[in-house]
Amino acid sequence: MTSVRNVGRNAGPSLAPDDGKQDDREPRRARVGWGWFRWIWRTLTSMRTAVILLVLLALAAIPGSLFPQRNVATDPAAVDKYAAENPNLAPWLDRIGFFDAYASPWFAAIYVLLLVSMTGCVLPRSLRLWRATRTPPPVAPRNLARLEDHHGWETDREAPMLLEAAARHLRKRRFRVVVTATEVRAERGYLREAGNLTFHLSLLVLLVGIAAGKLFGFEGRVAIAEGGTFANDRSQYDVFTPSAWTDVDDLESLSFRLDEFDVDYQVAGANPGQPTDFTAKVTVQRGNDPTPSQETVQPNRPLDINETKFFLTGNGYAPVVTVRDGRGEVVFTGPVLFLPLDANNSSEGVVKAPDAQPTQLAFEGLFLPTADVGPQGPYSMFPDTLDPQLFLTAYTGDLGMGDGVPQSVFALDRDELSQVEVDGQPINQALSVGESLVLPDGQGSLTFDGVSRFANFQIAYDPGKEITLAAAILILVGLTSSLAIRRRRIWVRILPCTNDEPRPGTQDESENDLSGKRSLIEVAGYSLTRRQAPPGEIGDLLAALKGLTGPGLVDPHADTASHKETST
Amino acid sequence: MTVDNASFAEISNGLVYASIAVYALAMLAYAAETARRATSTNSNAVLQGSRMIPSPAGGARMTPDQLGLPRAEPTDPRPKAAERTRVLGAVGTSLTVLAFTLSVGGVAARGLAADRAPWGNMYEFVLVCGVAAGGAYLAFLSRQPVRALGVWIVGLILLALGLAVTVLYTPAGDLVPVLDSYWLVIHVAAAITGGGVLTVGAVASGLFLLRHRLERLNAAAPDARRRGYAASLPPAKTLEQVAHTAHMFAFPIWTFAVIAGAIWAENSWGRYWGWDPKETWAFITWVFYAAYLHAQATAGWRGVRATWFALAGYAAFLFNFFGVNLWISGLHSYAGV
C-alpha cells in the first residue's frame, strides 16, 4: 500500500501514523540498565507484541474449554470423573493448571502482559490525541495534486469569498476549519481516536468491575423442597463460595419459604416431555420489614433482594416419607431430595434415619415419576408424576454420622451397614403413594406419603457488575466509533495564476493580490485512516464551489481526477 | 380463514427446500461462470493485470492495481463468449436473490409456526445464518465487485442448509423455559448477523490469499504466463478491502453479541461470565479478530499474516457452533441439536 500513504506522511508536519502504535524501533544508543528497560518497555508496548499476545491469549483459552474445569458451573464432579478415567494423565494436567485454566498463572501472565502493553500504548496516545485536538488542521501540502482526490480549475472570482464559502460549507459538515488568505484547512473525525482510546481504557475499567465481583461477591447454591424455608445465612447454603474479602457475617438479611413449585410439561406436540414452565412461589421476609411479600421466581426472572439474587436453575422430586423404627416410633417424616438422573426425571436418593432404635435405618433407591419396568430394570417414561413409584432397598447398622465427617445427603456410607434380606435375597420393593415397605423381624418400616418437588436456587451477589456493564457499554461505543469514523482532511487553496503556469507552492501571501486576475482553485482530500473518506464529501464541496465559479475553464488535472474517481 | 401453526411449519419446510434447489442452480451458474473466466483468462489479460507502469513518485514500479487505477477486466478474445460468461454470472446473482428471498420466507414461516423468534435451536440457527450470509453477500455485491465470492458463499450456504434439513432438523415447537427471554432475540440475532458478515469476510480473505500469491509470483517473474482460477479473481487489493470492510462491520456486532450474551447469562444463571465452552469460544473468536485488526495496523503483518488471523477467527466461530454444540457439553447444550 503505499505510495499514497507516503505522500500523506510528507504532506504535513503533524500527521500522525494512522492506526497506531509506533513500530518497535530500538533506541539508538542504549545505556546499560536504563537502556535495557527502555528496550523492554518499547518492545512490550509495540503493536507487534500486542498482536502476539492476543494470539497467545486466544490459544491459551482453548484448553479450558476442552478439559473439565473446577470452577465452571456445568458439572462440579467433572474433574473427579476425568481424573478417575485418566489416572496417569490427570495429575500432570492438574499440575500445569489445566483443570483451572482461567485462574492459572500462565493464563494470568498473558493477560497481565497484554494489559500492560495496552496501557503503555494507550496512555501516550491519549496524550497525543489531547495535543492534536488543540492543534489546528495543518497547512496544505505543497503539491496537492499528489493527494487521493484532487481537483483543480481556474476561476476569476475573488478568493476570499470562495474560501469563506468553502469554510462555511465544511463547518456545516462539522469539520474543524482554519481559513487563511489563500487556503482553507479542514479536518474531521477526531472522535475516531477518542473512540479507540475509550475502547482500550474501558477494558481496564471492565477488569476493575470483574475484580470487584471476584473480591467482594459470593456465589452459593441451595435446594429447597416445597414447604421448606431458607434464611440467608452461610450455614443454610448447600454450597457457599465466598470471595477473598466477602463479609460473610453481613449477608443481606432475608428469609423465604418455598410455598409452591409448579412445573408444566408438554404432553402432546413436537417434543412431549419438554418442560414448558417452571414457577416457584415464595413468601419473602426482608430484614427489617415485618410484612412478608409474595413473589414468583422463574427462569430468567430471578428474585432480587438488594442485589442478592436468587436464580431458579434446577429442580427435582422430593418424595415425602415417614420412617418408623423397631419400637414403632416415627423417627423421620418429611420430603427427601432425590437427584434427577435423566430427562424423564428418574431420580436416585437415600433416606437416613439416624434416630432409629434399636438399630439405625437407611433406605436407598430410585424415584420414578412415571414408573415402568423394562428389561434393564425400572425406569421413568415421562418427567411428570403420572404414576409415581419408589423402588427401595433397606439397610440396618451404623450410618457413620457420629464421627463428625460430613456426609452427602445423596449417598450412604456402607462400611458399617448391612443390607436387609428376605429369604436370602436383598429386600427390594416398589411403592406407590400410600404404600409401605415393612422390614422383616419388626425392624421398622417406611411409608410413601406423597410427592413434592424441590427447587434449586443459584444465589449470587456481585457488587462489581454495574461497573462491568458500564465498561461493556463504553467498549461497544468506543469500538464502533473507532471503526466507523474516518479521520480525514480537506484543503481548498486559491492561488493567482501569475504566469502560464500556476504556482501551487507559493506560500508568500504578498504575491497573492488576487483582484481582477485569474486564479487556480484546488481542492484535495486526504484520509488518515485505511478506509477512504466518504465518497460524496469532496463532490458536495466541488458542487458548492462550482456553483459559485461556474464549471471551471480549464481543469489541468482532469485526467488523474477521473481516473481516481472510477477506481473506487 | 386462519392458517394454523402446523401449516406454517409445512410452508416453512417447503420454502427451505425450494431455496436449496434454487441455491443449487445459482451455484451451478456461478461455477460455470467461474470456470469460463478461469479458462478464458488468457496470458494477454494476465499481462494487462500485472503490467508495470512507472509510478508518479518515480520510485518503485507499480501495477495499476496497486495504484488503484482501473484494471482491465480479463478479456476474452471472443466477445460473444465473454458476453455469455457475463450473462451466466448475472443469472447466478438473480438465482441467488431468488433463493435468498425464499429462505427469508422459510425463516419467517418458521417463526409464525412456532410463535417466536425463529432461532431457538440449531436447525433454525443454521437456517438464519444462511440467510444472514446470503444477505451480507448481496449487500456487498450491490456496492463492490465481489461476484467472484458468489460461488463460494452460495456453496457454503448450500452446505449449511443441506446439513440443517438432513442432520439438524427439529420440528417447530416451543422452547424450554430458560430460553424464553427477549435476550434470545437480541443475543442470537446479533450472533447470527455477525456470523453472516464474517462469512463474507472469510471467503474474501481466502480468495485474497490465493490472489495475493499470484500477484507476488507475477511481480517476481513478470514474463511468466500465469493463468487459472487466481488470475480470474479481482485484484488482491479489492479482495483485501472487501474482507477488511466485512470484518470491521462484523466485529462490533460480534462484540455486541458477546456482551448481550453476558447480560442474559447474568439474568439467567446469576453470573455474566463463567467460561462455559460457548462463552470461551466466542471469546477466542473475538480475540482472533482483535488480533487481525491490530495486525492490519502493524507494519510487516498487514495483508497476508493479518488475514490468517481472520481465518483463525472464522474457524473458531465455526467450531463454536458445530464443535461446541455437538462434542462439548455445557450450559448452552439445551439448544437442541
Coordinates of N, CA and C in Angstrom, one line a residue, chain A residues 1-5 19-21 23 47-48 50-55 57-59 61-62 64-66 69 71-74 102 107 146 192 199-200 203 206 209-211 213-214 219 266 270-271 274-278 299-302 309 311-313 458 460-462 464-465 468-469 472-473 475-476 479-480 483 530-532 563-564 566-568, chain B residues 55-57 62 66-70 143-145 170-181 237 240-241 244-245 247-249 251-253 255-256 259 263-277 280-281 283-288 290-303 305 309 319 324 328-331:
Chain A
M1 N 0.9 -1.1 0.0 CA 0.0 0.0 0.0 C 0.9 1.1 0.0
T2 N 1.2 1.9 -1.0 CA 1.9 2.7 -0.3 C 2.2 3.9 -0.6
S3 N 2.1 4.1 -2.0 CA 2.5 5.4 -2.4 C 1.7 6.5 -1.8
V4 N 0.4 6.3 -1.7 CA -0.5 7.4 -1.3 C -0.2 7.7 0.2
R5 N 0.1 6.6 0.9 CA 0.3 6.9 2.3 C 1.6 7.7 2.5
D19 N -3.2 4.1 12.1 CA -3.8 3.3 13.1 C -2.8 2.9 14.2
G20 N -2.1 3.8 14.6 CA -1.4 3.1 15.5 C -0.2 3.4 16.3
K21 N 0.1 2.3 16.9 CA 1.3 2.4 17.7 C 2.5 2.6 16.8
D23 N 6.0 1.7 15.4 CA 6.6 0.4 15.3 C 7.8 0.3 16.2
M47 N 3.0 -2.7 18.8 CA 1.9 -3.3 18.3 C 2.1 -4.8 18.0
R48 N 3.3 -5.1 17.5 CA 3.7 -6.5 17.2 C 3.5 -7.4 18.4
A50 N 1.6 -6.8 21.0 CA 0.2 -6.8 21.3 C -0.5 -7.9 20.4
V51 N -0.1 -8.0 19.2 CA -0.7 -9.0 18.3 C -0.4 -10.4 18.8
I52 N 0.9 -10.6 19.1 CA 1.4 -11.9 19.5 C 0.7 -12.3 20.8
L53 N 0.6 -11.3 21.7 CA -0.1 -11.6 23.0 C -1.6 -12.0 22.8
L54 N -2.2 -11.3 21.8 CA -3.6 -11.5 21.6 C -3.8 -13.0 21.0
V55 N -2.9 -13.4 20.1 CA -3.0 -14.7 19.6 C -2.7 -15.7 20.7
L57 N -3.3 -15.3 23.8 CA -4.5 -15.3 24.7 C -5.6 -16.2 24.1
A58 N -5.8 -16.1 22.8 CA -6.8 -16.9 22.2 C -6.4 -18.4 22.3
L59 N -5.2 -18.7 22.1 CA -4.7 -20.1 22.1 C -4.8 -20.6 23.6
A61 N -6.8 -19.8 25.8 CA -8.2 -20.0 26.3 C -8.8 -21.4 25.9
I62 N -8.1 -22.0 24.9 CA -8.6 -23.3 24.3 C -8.7 -24.4 25.3
G64 N -9.0 -24.8 28.4 CA -10.1 -24.7 29.5 C -11.4 -25.1 28.9
S65 N -11.6 -25.0 27.6 CA -12.9 -25.4 27.0 C -12.9 -26.9 26.7
L66 N -11.7 -27.5 26.6 CA -11.7 -28.9 26.2 C -11.6 -29.8 27.4
Q69 N -13.4 -28.3 34.0 CA -12.9 -27.2 34.9 C -13.5 -27.2 36.3
N71 N -14.0 -24.7 38.4 CA -14.8 -23.6 38.8 C -15.8 -23.2 37.7
V72 N -16.2 -24.2 36.9 CA -17.2 -23.9 35.9 C -18.4 -24.7 36.3
A73 N -19.6 -24.0 36.2 CA -20.8 -24.4 36.9 C -21.4 -25.7 36.3
T74 N -21.0 -26.1 35.1 CA -21.7 -27.1 34.4 C -21.9 -28.4 35.2
Y102 N -8.4 -20.9 33.7 CA -8.6 -19.4 33.7 C -8.1 -18.7 34.9
F107 N -2.2 -18.3 32.2 CA -3.2 -17.5 31.6 C -3.2 -16.1 32.1
R146 N -0.9 15.5 -5.6 CA -0.5 14.1 -5.3 C -1.4 13.5 -4.3
R192 N -12.7 9.4 16.2 CA -12.2 8.0 15.9 C -11.1 7.6 16.9
F199 N -12.3 2.7 24.0 CA -12.4 1.2 24.0 C -11.3 0.6 24.8
H200 N -10.1 1.0 24.6 CA -9.0 0.3 25.3 C -9.0 0.6 26.8
L203 N -11.5 -1.3 28.7 CA -11.2 -2.7 29.0 C -10.6 -2.8 30.4
L206 N -13.4 -2.5 32.8 CA -14.1 -3.8 32.8 C -13.4 -4.7 33.8
G209 N -14.3 -3.9 37.3 CA -15.6 -4.5 37.7 C -15.5 -6.0 38.0
I210 N -14.8 -6.7 37.1 CA -14.7 -8.1 37.3 C -14.0 -8.4 38.7
A211 N -12.9 -7.6 38.9 CA -12.2 -7.8 40.2 C -13.0 -7.5 41.4
G213 N -16.2 -7.9 41.7 CA -17.1 -9.1 41.9 C -16.3 -10.2 42.5
K214 N -15.1 -10.4 42.0 CA -14.3 -11.6 42.5 C -13.8 -11.4 43.9
E219 N -21.0 -16.6 45.7 CA -22.0 -17.5 45.0 C -22.4 -18.6 45.9
Q266 N -44.9 -30.4 28.2 CA -45.7 -30.7 27.0 C -46.1 -32.1 27.1
A270 N -44.7 -31.4 19.4 CA -43.5 -31.9 18.8 C -42.5 -32.5 19.8
N271 N -42.5 -32.0 21.0 CA -41.5 -32.5 22.0 C -42.2 -32.9 23.3
Q274 N -41.0 -32.2 27.1 CA -40.2 -31.0 27.3 C -40.9 -30.0 28.3
P275 N -40.2 -29.5 29.3 CA -40.8 -28.6 30.2 C -41.2 -27.3 29.5
T276 N -42.4 -26.8 29.9 CA -42.8 -25.5 29.3 C -42.8 -24.4 30.3
D277 N -42.9 -24.7 31.6 CA -42.9 -23.6 32.6 C -42.4 -24.1 33.9
F278 N -41.6 -23.3 34.6 CA -41.2 -23.5 35.9 C -41.6 -22.3 36.7
P299 N -37.3 -19.1 35.5 CA -36.1 -18.9 34.7 C -36.1 -17.5 34.1
N300 N -35.0 -16.9 34.1 CA -34.8 -15.5 33.5 C -35.5 -14.5 34.4
R301 N -36.2 -14.9 35.4 CA -36.8 -13.9 36.3 C -36.4 -14.2 37.7
P302 N -35.2 -13.7 38.1 CA -34.7 -14.1 39.4 C -35.4 -13.2 40.5
K309 N -29.2 -12.0 44.5 CA -30.2 -12.5 43.5 C -30.3 -14.0 43.7
F311 N -31.6 -17.3 41.6 CA -32.0 -17.8 40.3 C -32.5 -19.2 40.4
L312 N -33.6 -19.4 39.7 CA -34.1 -20.8 39.6 C -33.3 -21.5 38.6
T313 N -32.5 -22.5 39.0 CA -31.6 -23.1 38.0 C -31.8 -24.6 37.9
Q458 N -29.7 -20.8 42.6 CA -28.3 -20.3 42.5 C -28.4 -18.9 43.1
A460 N -26.4 -15.4 44.0 CA -25.2 -14.6 43.6 C -25.3 -13.2 44.1
Y461 N -24.2 -12.7 44.5 CA -24.1 -11.3 44.9 C -22.8 -10.8 44.2
D462 N -22.9 -9.8 43.3 CA -21.8 -9.3 42.6 C -21.8 -7.8 42.6
G464 N -19.7 -5.8 41.6 CA -19.0 -5.1 40.6 C -19.7 -5.1 39.3
K465 N -20.9 -5.7 39.2 CA -21.4 -5.9 37.9 C -21.9 -4.6 37.2
T468 N -18.9 -3.3 35.5 CA -18.6 -4.1 34.3 C -19.6 -3.8 33.2
L469 N -20.9 -3.6 33.5 CA -21.8 -3.3 32.5 C -21.5 -1.9 31.8
A472 N -18.7 -2.3 29.6 CA -19.0 -3.0 28.4 C -19.7 -2.1 27.4
I473 N -20.6 -1.2 27.9 CA -21.3 -0.3 27.0 C -20.2 0.7 26.4
I475 N -17.1 0.1 25.9 CA -16.3 -0.7 25.0 C -17.0 -0.7 23.6
L476 N -18.3 -1.0 23.7 CA -19.0 -1.1 22.4 C -19.1 0.3 21.7
L479 N -15.6 1.1 20.4 CA -15.2 0.3 19.3 C -15.9 0.7 18.1
T480 N -17.2 0.9 18.2 CA -18.0 1.2 17.0 C -17.5 2.5 16.4
L483 N -14.2 2.3 14.7 CA -14.2 1.6 13.4 C -15.0 2.3 12.3
R530 N -7.4 3.9 7.0 CA -7.3 2.9 5.9 C -8.4 3.0 4.9
R531 N -9.6 3.2 5.4 CA -10.7 3.4 4.5 C -10.7 4.8 3.9
Q532 N -11.2 4.9 2.7 CA -11.2 6.2 2.1 C -12.4 7.0 2.7
H563 N -9.6 9.3 -13.4 CA -9.1 8.0 -13.1 C -9.4 7.6 -11.6
K564 N -9.1 8.5 -10.7 CA -9.2 8.2 -9.3 C -10.7 8.0 -9.0
T566 N -13.0 6.7 -10.8 CA -13.5 5.4 -11.2 C -12.9 4.3 -10.5
S567 N -11.8 4.5 -9.8 CA -11.1 3.4 -9.3 C -11.7 2.9 -8.0
T568 N -12.7 3.6 -7.4 CA -13.2 3.2 -6.1 C -14.1 2.0 -6.2
Chain B
S55 N 5.6 4.6 -11.5 CA 4.7 5.3 -10.5 C 5.0 6.7 -10.6
P56 N 4.0 7.6 -10.3 CA 4.2 9.0 -10.4 C 5.3 9.5 -9.5
A57 N 5.5 8.8 -8.4 CA 6.5 9.3 -7.5 C 7.9 9.0 -8.1
M62 N 5.0 0.1 -10.2 CA 3.8 -0.5 -9.5 C 2.9 -0.9 -10.6
Q66 N -2.1 -1.7 -7.7 CA -1.5 -1.1 -6.5 C -1.8 0.4 -6.5
L67 N -1.9 1.0 -7.7 CA -2.1 2.4 -7.8 C -3.6 2.7 -7.7
G68 N -4.5 1.7 -7.7 CA -5.9 1.9 -7.6 C -6.4 2.4 -9.0
L69 N -5.7 2.2 -10.0 CA -6.2 2.6 -11.3 C -7.1 1.5 -11.8
P70 N -8.0 1.9 -12.7 CA -8.9 0.8 -13.2 C -8.1 -0.3 -13.9
R143 N -22.5 -3.0 -3.8 CA -21.5 -1.8 -3.8 C -20.1 -2.2 -4.1
Q144 N -19.8 -3.4 -4.2 CA -18.4 -3.8 -4.5 C -18.4 -4.9 -5.6
P145 N -17.3 -5.0 -6.3 CA -17.2 -6.0 -7.4 C -16.8 -7.4 -6.8
T170 N -35.3 -30.1 13.4 CA -36.1 -30.2 14.6 C -37.5 -29.7 14.2
P171 N -38.5 -30.4 14.6 CA -39.9 -29.9 14.3 C -40.1 -28.5 15.0
A172 N -40.9 -27.7 14.4 CA -41.2 -26.4 15.1 C -41.9 -26.7 16.4
G173 N -41.5 -25.9 17.4 CA -42.1 -26.2 18.7 C -41.7 -25.1 19.7
D174 N -42.2 -25.3 20.9 CA -41.9 -24.3 22.0 C -40.4 -24.5 22.4
L175 N -40.0 -23.5 23.1 CA -38.6 -23.6 23.7 C -38.7 -24.0 25.1
V176 N -37.6 -24.5 25.7 CA -37.5 -24.7 27.1 C -37.6 -23.4 27.8
P177 N -38.1 -23.3 29.0 CA -38.4 -22.1 29.7 C -37.1 -21.2 29.8
V178 N -35.9 -21.7 29.9 CA -34.8 -20.9 30.1 C -34.5 -20.0 28.9
L179 N -35.0 -20.5 27.7 CA -34.8 -19.7 26.5 C -35.8 -18.7 26.3
D180 N -36.8 -18.7 27.2 CA -38.0 -17.8 27.0 C -37.6 -16.4 27.5
S181 N -36.9 -15.6 26.7 CA -36.4 -14.3 27.1 C -36.2 -13.5 25.9
K237 N -6.0 -6.2 -3.9 CA -6.3 -5.0 -3.1 C -7.8 -4.9 -2.9
E240 N -8.9 -7.6 -0.4 CA -8.5 -7.3 0.9 C -9.4 -6.2 1.5
Q241 N -9.7 -5.2 0.6 CA -10.6 -4.2 1.1 C -12.0 -4.7 1.5
H244 N -11.6 -6.5 4.7 CA -11.4 -5.6 5.8 C -12.7 -4.9 6.2
T245 N -13.5 -4.5 5.2 CA -14.8 -3.8 5.5 C -15.7 -4.8 6.2
H247 N -15.0 -7.4 8.0 CA -14.6 -7.6 9.4 C -14.8 -6.4 10.3
M248 N -14.6 -5.2 9.8 CA -14.8 -4.0 10.6 C -16.3 -3.8 10.9
F249 N -17.1 -4.3 10.0 CA -18.5 -4.2 10.2 C -19.0 -5.3 11.2
F251 N -17.1 -7.0 13.5 CA -16.5 -7.1 14.8 C -17.3 -6.4 15.9
P252 N -17.8 -5.2 15.7 CA -18.7 -4.6 16.7 C -19.9 -5.4 16.9
I253 N -20.5 -6.0 15.9 CA -21.7 -6.8 16.0 C -21.4 -8.0 16.9
T255 N -19.0 -8.2 19.1 CA -18.8 -7.7 20.4 C -20.1 -7.5 21.1
F256 N -21.0 -7.0 20.4 CA -22.4 -6.8 21.0 C -23.0 -8.1 21.3
I259 N -21.5 -9.3 24.5 CA -22.0 -8.5 25.7 C -23.4 -8.9 26.0
I263 N -25.0 -10.4 29.4 CA -26.2 -9.8 30.2 C -27.3 -10.8 30.4
W264 N -27.5 -11.6 29.4 CA -28.5 -12.6 29.5 C -28.1 -13.7 30.5
A265 N -26.8 -14.1 30.4 CA -26.3 -15.1 31.4 C -26.4 -14.6 32.8
E266 N -26.2 -13.3 33.0 CA -26.3 -12.8 34.4 C -27.8 -12.9 34.8
N267 N -28.7 -12.6 33.9 CA -30.1 -12.7 34.2 C -30.6 -14.1 34.4
S268 N -29.9 -15.0 33.8 CA -30.5 -16.4 33.8 C -29.8 -17.3 34.8
W269 N -28.4 -17.2 34.8 CA -27.6 -18.1 35.6 C -27.0 -17.4 36.8
G270 N -27.1 -16.1 36.9 CA -26.5 -15.5 38.1 C -25.1 -15.0 37.9
R271 N -24.5 -15.2 36.8 CA -23.1 -14.7 36.6 C -23.0 -14.3 35.1
Y272 N -22.3 -13.3 34.8 CA -22.3 -12.8 33.4 C -21.2 -13.5 32.6
W273 N -20.2 -14.1 33.3 CA -19.2 -14.8 32.6 C -18.7 -16.0 33.4
G274 N -18.8 -17.2 32.8 CA -18.4 -18.3 33.6 C -17.5 -19.3 32.9
W275 N -16.9 -18.9 31.8 CA -16.1 -19.7 31.0 C -16.8 -21.0 30.6
D276 N -18.1 -20.9 30.3 CA -18.8 -22.0 29.7 C -18.2 -22.2 28.3
P277 N -18.1 -23.4 27.7 CA -17.4 -23.6 26.4 C -17.9 -22.6 25.4
T280 N -16.4 -19.3 26.1 CA -15.0 -19.4 25.8 C -14.7 -19.2 24.3
W281 N -15.4 -20.0 23.5 CA -15.1 -19.9 22.1 C -15.6 -18.6 21.4
F283 N -15.2 -15.9 23.0 CA -14.1 -15.1 23.4 C -12.9 -15.3 22.5
I284 N -12.6 -16.6 22.2 CA -11.5 -16.9 21.3 C -11.7 -16.3 19.9
T285 N -12.9 -16.4 19.4 CA -13.2 -15.8 18.1 C -12.9 -14.3 18.2
W286 N -13.4 -13.7 19.2 CA -13.3 -12.2 19.4 C -11.8 -11.8 19.4
V287 N -11.0 -12.6 20.2 CA -9.6 -12.2 20.3 C -8.9 -12.4 19.0
F288 N -9.2 -13.5 18.3 CA -8.5 -13.7 17.0 C -8.8 -12.5 16.0
A290 N -9.7 -9.5 17.0 CA -9.0 -8.4 17.5 C -7.5 -8.4 17.1
A291 N -6.9 -9.6 17.1 CA -5.5 -9.7 16.6 C -5.4 -9.3 15.1
Y292 N -6.4 -9.7 14.4 CA -6.5 -9.4 12.9 C -6.5 -7.8 12.8
L293 N -7.4 -7.2 13.5 CA -7.5 -5.7 13.3 C -6.2 -5.0 13.8
H294 N -5.6 -5.6 14.8 CA -4.3 -4.9 15.2 C -3.2 -5.2 14.2
A295 N -3.2 -6.5 13.7 CA -2.1 -6.8 12.8 C -2.3 -6.0 11.5
Q296 N -3.5 -5.6 11.1 CA -3.7 -4.8 10.0 C -3.1 -3.4 10.1
A297 N -2.8 -3.0 11.4 CA -2.2 -1.7 11.7 C -0.7 -1.9 12.0
T298 N -0.1 -3.0 11.8 CA 1.2 -3.3 12.2 C 2.1 -3.5 10.9
A299 N 3.1 -2.7 10.8 CA 4.0 -2.8 9.7 C 4.6 -4.2 9.6
G300 N 4.6 -4.8 8.4 CA 5.1 -6.2 8.3 C 4.1 -7.3 8.5
W301 N 3.0 -7.0 9.2 CA 2.0 -8.0 9.4 C 0.7 -7.7 8.6
R302 N 0.6 -6.5 8.0 CA -0.6 -6.1 7.3 C -0.6 -7.1 6.1
G303 N -1.9 -7.4 5.7 CA -2.0 -8.2 4.5 C -2.1 -9.7 4.8
R305 N -0.3 -12.0 6.7 CA -0.3 -12.5 8.0 C -1.6 -12.2 8.8
F309 N -5.0 -14.5 10.7 CA -5.7 -14.4 12.0 C -7.2 -14.3 11.8
F319 N -16.2 -23.6 14.9 CA -16.0 -24.6 15.9 C -17.0 -24.3 17.1
V324 N -18.7 -27.1 19.5 CA -19.1 -27.0 20.9 C -20.5 -27.5 21.1
I328 N -19.0 -30.9 23.0 CA -18.7 -30.4 24.3 C -20.0 -30.1 25.0
S329 N -20.1 -30.6 26.3 CA -21.4 -30.3 27.0 C -21.1 -29.1 27.8
G330 N -22.1 -28.3 27.9 CA -22.0 -27.0 28.7 C -23.4 -26.5 28.9
L331 N -23.4 -25.3 29.5 CA -24.8 -24.7 29.8 C -25.6 -24.4 28.6

